Every structure is written in structure tokens, then in C-alpha cells.
PDB file of C-alpha atoms in Angstrom:
ATOM      1  CA  GLY M  10      -5.204 -45.666 -29.839  1.00  0.00           C
ATOM      2  CA  ALA M  11      -8.441 -43.735 -29.780  1.00  0.00           C
ATOM      3  CA  THR M  12      -9.117 -44.118 -26.076  1.00  0.00           C
ATOM      4  CA  GLY M  13      -6.360 -42.340 -24.504  1.00  0.00           C
ATOM      5  CA  GLY M  14      -4.793 -39.992 -22.278  1.00  0.00           C
ATOM      6  CA  GLY M  15      -7.501 -38.624 -20.000  1.00  0.00           C
ATOM      7  CA  GLY M  16      -6.765 -35.278 -18.391  1.00  0.00           C
ATOM      8  CA  VAL M  17      -6.548 -31.967 -20.202  1.00  0.00           C
ATOM      9  CA  GLY M  18      -5.387 -32.419 -23.764  1.00  0.00           C
ATOM     10  CA  GLY M  19      -4.985 -36.175 -23.629  1.00  0.00           C
ATOM     11  CA  GLY M  20      -1.697 -37.902 -24.315  1.00  0.00           C
ATOM     12  CA  GLY M  21       0.792 -37.115 -27.036  1.00  0.00           C
ATOM     13  CA  GLY M  22      -0.812 -37.660 -30.426  1.00  0.00           C
ATOM     14  CA  GLU M  23      -3.839 -39.512 -29.075  1.00  0.00           C
ATOM     15  CA  LEU M  24      -7.405 -38.340 -28.894  1.00  0.00           C
ATOM     16  CA  SER M  25      -8.620 -37.284 -25.484  1.00  0.00           C
ATOM     17  CA  HIS M  26     -11.308 -39.237 -23.712  1.00  0.00           C
ATOM     18  CA  SER M  27     -13.943 -36.850 -25.093  1.00  0.00           C
ATOM     19  CA  GLY M  28     -12.864 -37.505 -28.668  1.00  0.00           C
ATOM     20  CA  ALA M  29     -11.565 -33.960 -29.221  1.00  0.00           C
ATOM     21  CA  ALA M  30      -8.306 -33.344 -31.022  1.00  0.00           C
ATOM     22  CA  PRO M  31      -5.235 -33.136 -28.765  1.00  0.00           C
ATOM     23  CA  LEU M  32      -3.995 -29.721 -27.675  1.00  0.00           C
ATOM     24  CA  SER M  33      -0.986 -28.300 -29.411  1.00  0.00           C
ATOM     25  CA  ALA M  34       2.226 -27.845 -27.455  1.00  0.00           C
ATOM     26  CA  ARG M  35       1.626 -24.101 -27.446  1.00  0.00           C
ATOM     27  CA  ALA M  36      -1.912 -24.505 -26.095  1.00  0.00           C
ATOM     28  CA  LYS M  37      -0.644 -26.848 -23.368  1.00  0.00           C
ATOM     29  CA  LYS M  38       2.025 -24.304 -22.375  1.00  0.00           C
ATOM     30  CA  GLU M  39      -0.577 -21.524 -22.272  1.00  0.00           C
ATOM     31  CA  MET M  40      -2.812 -23.675 -20.045  1.00  0.00           C
ATOM     32  CA  ARG M  41       0.126 -24.411 -17.703  1.00  0.00           C
ATOM     33  CA  ASP M  42       1.051 -20.728 -17.559  1.00  0.00           C
ATOM     34  CA  LEU M  43      -2.557 -19.763 -16.832  1.00  0.00           C
ATOM     35  CA  ASN M  44      -2.832 -22.380 -14.075  1.00  0.00           C
ATOM     36  CA  ARG M  45       0.422 -21.133 -12.522  1.00  0.00           C
ATOM     37  CA  ALA M  46      -0.771 -17.524 -12.649  1.00  0.00           C
ATOM     38  CA  ILE M  47      -4.045 -18.461 -10.961  1.00  0.00           C
ATOM     39  CA  SER M  48      -2.164 -20.517  -8.369  1.00  0.00           C
ATOM     40  CA  ARG M  49       0.163 -17.572  -7.614  1.00  0.00           C
ATOM     41  CA  GLN M  50      -2.850 -15.305  -7.070  1.00  0.00           C
ATOM     42  CA  VAL M  51      -4.529 -17.743  -4.702  1.00  0.00           C
ATOM     43  CA  ASN M  52      -1.732 -19.609  -2.955  1.00  0.00           C
ATOM     44  CA  PHE M  53       0.751 -17.881  -0.692  1.00  0.00           C
ATOM     45  CA  THR M  54       4.327 -19.114  -0.552  1.00  0.00           C
ATOM     46  CA  LYS M  55       5.873 -19.919   2.800  1.00  0.00           C
ATOM     47  CA  LYS M  56       7.838 -16.661   2.657  1.00  0.00           C
ATOM     48  CA  GLU M  57       4.689 -14.665   1.851  1.00  0.00           C
ATOM     49  CA  MET M  58       2.886 -16.301   4.785  1.00  0.00           C
ATOM     50  CA  THR M  59       5.803 -15.390   7.060  1.00  0.00           C
ATOM     51  CA  ASN M  60       5.781 -11.801   5.801  1.00  0.00           C
ATOM     52  CA  LEU M  61       2.005 -11.629   6.274  1.00  0.00           C
ATOM     53  CA  LEU M  62       2.336 -12.887   9.856  1.00  0.00           C
ATOM     54  CA  LYS M  63       5.102 -10.368  10.580  1.00  0.00           C
ATOM     55  CA  ALA M  64       2.935  -7.541   9.231  1.00  0.00           C
ATOM     56  CA  ILE M  65      -0.033  -8.667  11.342  1.00  0.00           C
ATOM     57  CA  MET M  66       2.113  -8.842  14.475  1.00  0.00           C
ATOM     58  CA  ALA M  67       3.801  -5.495  13.787  1.00  0.00           C
ATOM     59  CA  TYR M  68       0.802  -3.431  12.664  1.00  0.00           C
ATOM     60  CA  GLY M  69      -2.345  -5.400  13.473  1.00  0.00           C
ATOM     61  CA  LEU M  70      -5.163  -5.646  10.958  1.00  0.00           C
ATOM     62  CA  PRO M  71      -5.534  -2.388   9.021  1.00  0.00           C
ATOM     63  CA  ARG M  72      -9.060  -1.003   8.923  1.00  0.00           C
ATOM     64  CA  GLY M  73     -10.566   0.902   6.022  1.00  0.00           C
ATOM     65  CA  ARG M  74     -10.802   4.653   6.611  1.00  0.00           C
ATOM     66  CA  GLU M  75     -14.450   5.004   5.674  1.00  0.00           C
ATOM     67  CA  SER M  76     -15.804   1.818   7.195  1.00  0.00           C
ATOM     68  CA  GLY M  77     -13.723   1.660  10.356  1.00  0.00           C
ATOM     69  CA  GLN M  78     -14.622  -1.979  10.963  1.00  0.00           C
ATOM     70  CA  VAL M  79     -13.829  -3.655   7.628  1.00  0.00           C
ATOM     71  CA  VAL M  80     -10.309  -5.019   7.264  1.00  0.00           C
ATOM     72  CA  ASP M  81      -8.262  -3.507   4.436  1.00  0.00           C
ATOM     73  CA  TRP M  82      -6.753  -6.724   3.032  1.00  0.00           C
ATOM     74  CA  GLY M  83      -4.981  -4.865   0.236  1.00  0.00           C
ATOM     75  CA  GLY M  84      -3.334  -2.621   2.825  1.00  0.00           C
ATOM     76  CA  LEU M  85      -2.211  -5.675   4.783  1.00  0.00           C
ATOM     77  CA  THR M  86      -0.578  -7.256   1.741  1.00  0.00           C
ATOM     78  CA  ALA M  87       1.100  -3.925   0.942  1.00  0.00           C
ATOM     79  CA  MET M  88       2.497  -3.703   4.500  1.00  0.00           C
ATOM     80  CA  ALA M  89       3.759  -7.274   4.110  1.00  0.00           C
ATOM     81  CA  GLY M  90       5.401  -6.421   0.768  1.00  0.00           C
ATOM     82  CA  ILE M  91       3.210  -8.883  -1.141  1.00  0.00           C
ATOM     83  CA  THR M  92       1.822  -8.103  -4.583  1.00  0.00           C
ATOM     84  CA  GLY M  93      -0.649  -9.746  -6.928  1.00  0.00           C
ATOM     85  CA  LYS M  94      -2.943 -11.324  -4.328  1.00  0.00           C
ATOM     86  CA  SER M  95      -6.695 -10.848  -4.212  1.00  0.00           C
ATOM     87  CA  ASP M  96      -8.493  -9.795  -1.040  1.00  0.00           C
ATOM     88  CA  GLU M  97     -10.134 -13.239  -0.911  1.00  0.00           C
ATOM     89  CA  ALA M  98      -6.752 -14.985  -1.098  1.00  0.00           C
ATOM     90  CA  THR M  99      -5.374 -12.732   1.654  1.00  0.00           C
ATOM     91  CA  LEU M 100      -8.423 -13.442   3.825  1.00  0.00           C
ATOM     92  CA  GLY M 101      -7.841 -17.186   3.294  1.00  0.00           C
ATOM     93  CA  ALA M 102      -4.178 -16.868   4.254  1.00  0.00           C
ATOM     94  CA  PHE M 103      -5.131 -14.882   7.370  1.00  0.00           C
ATOM     95  CA  GLN M 104      -7.630 -17.580   8.336  1.00  0.00           C
ATOM     96  CA  GLU M 105      -4.885 -20.230   7.987  1.00  0.00           C
ATOM     97  CA  ILE M 106      -2.649 -18.172  10.296  1.00  0.00           C
ATOM     98  CA  ALA M 107      -5.516 -17.754  12.781  1.00  0.00           C
ATOM     99  CA  VAL M 108      -6.136 -21.519  12.855  1.00  0.00           C
ATOM    100  CA  GLU M 109      -2.440 -22.136  13.585  1.00  0.00           C
ATOM    101  CA  MET M 110      -2.434 -19.498  16.330  1.00  0.00           C
ATOM    102  CA  ASN M 111      -5.503 -21.043  17.955  1.00  0.00           C
ATOM    103  CA  ALA M 112      -3.859 -24.480  17.874  1.00  0.00           C
ATOM    104  CA  VAL M 113      -0.736 -23.111  19.583  1.00  0.00           C
ATOM    105  CA  ILE M 114      -2.806 -21.322  22.229  1.00  0.00           C
ATOM    106  CA  LYS M 115      -4.904 -24.438  22.825  1.00  0.00           C
ATOM    107  CA  GLU M 116      -1.807 -26.608  23.173  1.00  0.00           C
ATOM    108  CA  SER M 117      -0.156 -24.214  25.611  1.00  0.00           C
ATOM    109  CA  LYS M 118      -3.461 -23.938  27.513  1.00  0.00           C
ATOM    110  CA  GLY M 119      -3.058 -20.155  27.490  1.00  0.00           C
ATOM    111  CA  LYS M 120       0.062 -20.222  29.659  1.00  0.00           C
ATOM    112  CA  GLN M 121       2.990 -18.048  28.765  1.00  0.00           C
ATOM    113  CA  ARG M 122       6.369 -19.717  28.688  1.00  0.00           C
ATOM    114  CA  GLN M 123       8.628 -18.544  31.479  1.00  0.00           C
ATOM    115  CA  ARG M 124      12.276 -19.362  31.852  1.00  0.00           C
ATOM    116  CA  ASN M 125      14.180 -19.648  35.074  1.00  0.00           C
ATOM    117  CA  PRO M 126      17.677 -18.490  34.145  1.00  0.00           C
ATOM    118  CA  ALA M 127      19.187 -19.834  37.361  1.00  0.00           C
ATOM    119  CA  ALA M 128      17.967 -23.340  36.506  1.00  0.00           C
ATOM    120  CA  MET M 129      19.538 -23.158  33.056  1.00  0.00           C
ATOM    121  CA  HIS M 130      23.130 -23.474  34.346  1.00  0.00           C
ATOM    122  CA  LYS M 131      24.567 -26.041  36.718  1.00  0.00           C
ATOM    123  CA  PRO M 132      26.575 -25.029  39.784  1.00  0.00           C
ATOM    124  CA  GLY M 133      30.196 -24.684  38.785  1.00  0.00           C
ATOM    125  CA  CYS M 134      29.332 -23.692  35.227  1.00  0.00           C
ATOM    126  CA  ALA M 135      32.187 -21.759  33.666  1.00  0.00           C
ATOM    127  CA  CYS M 136      30.433 -20.333  30.630  1.00  0.00           C
ATOM    128  CA  ILE M 137      30.907 -16.665  29.778  1.00  0.00           C
ATOM    129  CA  VAL M 138      27.423 -15.763  31.043  1.00  0.00           C
ATOM    130  CA  CYS M 139      28.051 -17.300  34.462  1.00  0.00           C
ATOM    131  CA  ARG M 140      31.527 -15.773  34.680  1.00  0.00           C
ATOM    132  CA  ASN M 141      30.106 -12.318  33.912  1.00  0.00           C
ATOM    133  CA  LYS M 142      27.393 -12.799  36.536  1.00  0.00           C
ATOM    134  CA  GLN M 143      30.076 -13.790  39.056  1.00  0.00           C
ATOM    135  CA  ARG M 144      32.145 -10.749  38.204  1.00  0.00           C
ATOM    136  CA  LYS M 145      29.202  -8.375  38.559  1.00  0.00           C
ATOM    137  CA  ALA M 146      28.064  -9.995  41.792  1.00  0.00           C
ATOM    138  CA  ALA M 147      31.591  -9.836  43.238  1.00  0.00           C
ATOM    139  CA  ALA M 148      31.789  -6.155  42.354  1.00  0.00           C
ATOM    140  CA  ALA M 149      28.440  -5.546  44.061  1.00  0.00           C
ATOM    141  CA  GLY M 150      29.310  -7.831  46.999  1.00  0.00           C
ATOM    142  CA  GLU M 151      26.414 -10.254  46.502  1.00  0.00           C
ATOM    143  CA  ALA M 152      26.047 -14.000  46.058  1.00  0.00           C
ATOM    144  CA  VAL M 153      25.283 -15.360  42.588  1.00  0.00           C
ATOM    145  CA  GLU M 154      22.177 -17.537  42.101  1.00  0.00           C
ATOM    146  CA  GLY M 155      22.342 -20.589  39.877  1.00  0.00           C
ATOM    147  CA  GLY M 156      25.374 -21.247  37.716  1.00  0.00           C
ATOM    148  CA  GLY M 157      28.894 -20.058  38.085  1.00  0.00           C
ATOM    149  CA  GLY M 158      29.643 -21.931  41.299  1.00  0.00           C
ATOM    150  CA  GLU M 159      32.379 -20.677  43.497  1.00  0.00           C
ATOM    151  CA  GLY M 160      35.979 -20.128  42.764  1.00  0.00           C
ATOM    152  CA  GLY M 161      38.070 -17.761  40.720  1.00  0.00           C
ATOM    153  CA  GLU M 162      37.013 -15.086  38.404  1.00  0.00           C
ATOM    154  CA  GLY M 163      37.509 -16.924  35.132  1.00  0.00           C
ATOM    155  CA  GLY M 164      39.176 -15.622  32.038  1.00  0.00           C
ATOM    156  CA  GLY M 165      38.116 -13.460  29.161  1.00  0.00           C
ATOM    157  CA  GLY M 166      37.688  -9.823  28.722  1.00  0.00           C
TER     158      GLY M 166
END
């Protein structure tokens, strides 16, 4: 029919909604390839986001030599091993990471997580960690806190 396919290029063999002739298969492929290329420049993959976060945590935000205060987004992507991203796309990815960090900090109410190793193991625990603690404590002549209980030395070693 003459009303057809909507979208870019319309449906196969039909006229598009604007009345223009349908795009050839080659033109459609070129449009798809162009859209993918633009998407790759703007959108970061999960792995790229992880690498960007690792670079930020390892090196901080690199500053330009001349300006001192302006962030060198190209330098950050280079440190993260990422290529083909614009400074604007990198800034957007950094802002996404910052939003996630703020959410985590807000949820944890700024408290750091602390573990109590003694509370992790029940009295009488015979795991290798508790057995090693018992052995070391026995050699030093002290009592062991938490797991391990009393009794023999345990195997291993």
C-alpha cells in the first residue's frame, strides 16, 4: 500500500509515510552502521565503565597541565584504555559513576563497613583459618578469640 512503514526508510517495497521512495538495502545498512558508530562514541559498555571507574580510583581525575583545574577527559580515557570516546561522552560517563557513588554513600549513611572476624566463626569451628589461629595462639601461649573452640590441633599442613 501507499501508507506504510513509518520509521526511517519505511517498510520493504512500500512508500514511507512522507511519500518518499524507500531506502535501498545498502542505504539502510549505511544508516545502521552510522547509528552504531555514533552509539559507540557516546555510550560506554559495561566493561568500559568498569575500566573508567578503576582508572578514577587508581589515578584520580587528571588535570590539564596548562589549566591546572580543568579535567583532562582524554587523558582519563587513555589511562582507562578506552579509545574513540569524545570528552563529552566521558564527562557523561563520569557523571553516571558519580551518581552511583552518591547513592551508595547515601545508603550507607557515610559509615564504613567493619567486620568483626571473631563473630564470623562459631565456637568449635574447625575451618583452616580457625585451626591456624589456634596453632599460632598455642605457640604464643594465648587464648584464641572467636572460632576454633577448644580441643586438638586439627589436621593439615
